Backbone as numpy.savetxt, mean C-alpha at the origin, in Angstrom:
# Nx Ny Nz CAx CAy CAz Cx Cy Cz
0.67 0.85 -8.40 0.95 -0.09 -7.33 -0.53 -0.33 -6.63
-1.43 0.83 -6.83 -2.89 1.08 -6.56 -3.61 -0.30 -7.08
-3.40 -0.59 -8.31 -3.94 -1.59 -8.81 -3.52 -2.87 -8.76
-2.40 -3.17 -8.21 -1.98 -4.48 -7.72 -2.25 -4.75 -6.40
-2.58 -3.76 -5.47 -3.26 -3.62 -4.09 -4.59 -4.08 -4.30
-5.35 -3.30 -5.41 -6.53 -3.57 -5.38 -7.29 -4.96 -5.96
-6.14 -5.53 -6.90 -6.33 -6.43 -7.59 -6.06 -7.82 -6.26
-5.49 -7.70 -5.57 -5.18 -8.66 -4.39 -6.09 -8.67 -3.45
-6.60 -7.51 -3.14 -7.80 -7.34 -2.20 -9.25 -7.51 -2.71
-9.52 -7.92 -4.15 -10.52 -7.74 -4.72 -11.53 -6.46 -4.19
-12.98 -7.23 -3.90 -14.03 -6.17 -3.42 -13.83 -6.04 -2.20
-12.90 -6.18 -1.28 -12.60 -6.11 -0.34 -12.01 -4.87 0.21
-11.15 -4.02 -0.74 -10.52 -3.14 -0.72 -10.82 -1.76 -1.17
-10.88 -0.60 -0.47 -10.88 0.47 -1.06 -9.43 1.28 -1.13
-9.36 1.79 -2.24 -8.11 2.50 -2.47 -8.40 3.87 -2.59
-7.69 4.74 -1.70 -7.74 6.22 -1.47 -6.24 6.88 -2.12
-6.36 7.83 -3.28 -5.50 8.59 -3.48 -5.24 10.00 -3.34
-4.25 10.33 -2.09 -4.42 11.70 -1.54 -3.48 12.58 -2.04
-3.76 13.68 -2.82 -2.18 14.52 -3.28 -1.73 14.87 -2.27
-0.38 15.21 -2.31 0.48 15.58 -1.32 1.64 16.19 -2.00
2.55 16.85 -1.27 3.50 17.70 -1.53 5.00 17.19 -1.65
5.74 17.81 -2.59 7.30 17.46 -2.65 7.45 15.78 -2.62
6.72 15.36 -3.61 6.91 13.71 -3.93 6.59 12.73 -2.81
5.66 13.23 -2.02 5.16 12.57 -0.85 4.61 11.28 -1.63
4.73 9.92 -0.93 4.33 8.90 -1.58 4.29 7.83 -0.08
3.25 7.40 0.37 2.78 6.56 1.54 1.83 5.60 1.28
1.91 4.47 1.72 1.15 3.07 1.54 0.57 2.90 3.30
-0.79 3.03 3.23 -1.24 2.82 4.46 -2.23 1.55 4.47
-2.22 0.48 5.27 -3.26 -0.50 5.51 -3.89 -0.50 6.93
-5.22 -0.24 6.91 -5.91 -0.03 7.96 -5.55 1.01 9.06
-5.21 2.16 8.35 -4.60 3.49 8.91 -2.95 3.10 9.62
-2.37 2.09 9.52 -1.00 2.18 9.72 -0.18 2.12 8.79
0.96 3.18 8.62 1.88 3.35 7.38 2.84 2.23 7.45
2.65 1.56 6.13 3.43 0.33 5.52 4.69 0.61 4.97
4.45 1.91 4.25 5.64 2.26 3.24 5.42 3.93 3.24
6.77 4.60 3.43 6.66 5.98 3.31 8.02 6.32 2.41
7.89 6.73 1.34 9.14 7.33 0.43 9.86 8.31 1.24
9.49 9.05 1.76 9.97 10.51 2.75 11.12 9.46 3.70
10.66 8.73 4.39 11.67 7.86 5.24 12.75 6.80 4.51
12.23 6.61 3.62 13.44 5.32 2.97 14.03 5.76 2.09
13.36 7.36 1.37 14.33 7.98 0.31 13.82 7.23 -1.14
12.92 6.24 -1.29 12.70 5.72 -2.51 11.36 5.24 -2.71
10.87 4.98 -3.78 9.51 4.54 -4.28 9.77 2.84 -3.91
8.46 2.57 -3.59 8.60 0.97 -3.26 9.01 0.06 -4.56
10.07 -1.27 -4.39 10.53 -1.89 -5.36 9.29 -3.13 -5.33
9.76 -3.82 -6.31 8.86 -5.10 -6.59 8.60 -5.80 -5.09
9.86 -6.19 -4.70 9.50 -6.83 -3.50 8.78 -6.17 -2.40
8.88 -4.84 -2.62 8.14 -4.00 -1.29 6.62 -4.26 -1.86
6.11 -4.03 -2.77 4.56 -4.32 -3.54 4.23 -5.88 -3.20
5.24 -6.57 -3.38 4.70 -7.84 -3.01 4.30 -8.32 -1.70
5.51 -7.47 -0.81 4.90 -7.56 0.69 3.90 -7.05 1.35
3.38 -5.96 0.77 2.28 -5.13 0.58 1.13 -5.81 0.34
1.06 -6.71 -0.63 0.12 -7.51 -1.15 -0.26 -8.31 -0.42
0.83 -8.98 0.29 0.71 -10.21 1.15 0.05 -9.69 2.44
0.54 -8.65 2.97 -0.06 -7.99 4.14 -1.50 -7.69 3.76
-2.15 -7.06 2.72 -3.29 -6.96 2.67 -4.16 -8.16 2.55
-3.57 -8.97 1.82 -4.29 -10.41 1.74 -4.65 -10.96 3.27
-3.58 -11.09 3.95 -3.58 -11.63 5.40 -4.54 -10.76 6.20
-4.67 -9.28 6.20 -6.02 -8.53 6.70 -6.88 -9.15 6.58
-7.09 -9.13 5.10 -8.53 -9.79 4.67 -8.96 -10.90 5.11
-8.14 -11.79 5.08 -8.23 -13.27 5.70 -8.77 -13.54 7.06
-7.88 -12.32 7.83 -7.99 -12.08 9.38 -9.57 -11.92 9.72
-10.15 -11.07 8.80 -11.44 -10.72 9.33 -12.15 -11.60 8.87
């Protein structure tokens, strides 16, 4: 998923991977959690990834 978000944001995005415990997987954009595996009980699906990409592009275009 990191590579897809990086490709969507091109040079305007920084990706940080932070190790966690017990299968933690969260995706944050501008400090706001957009996906949390712990709350949803699953990894992101393809539609989730596409939605995150769209949000990222919208954030970049808004700047």
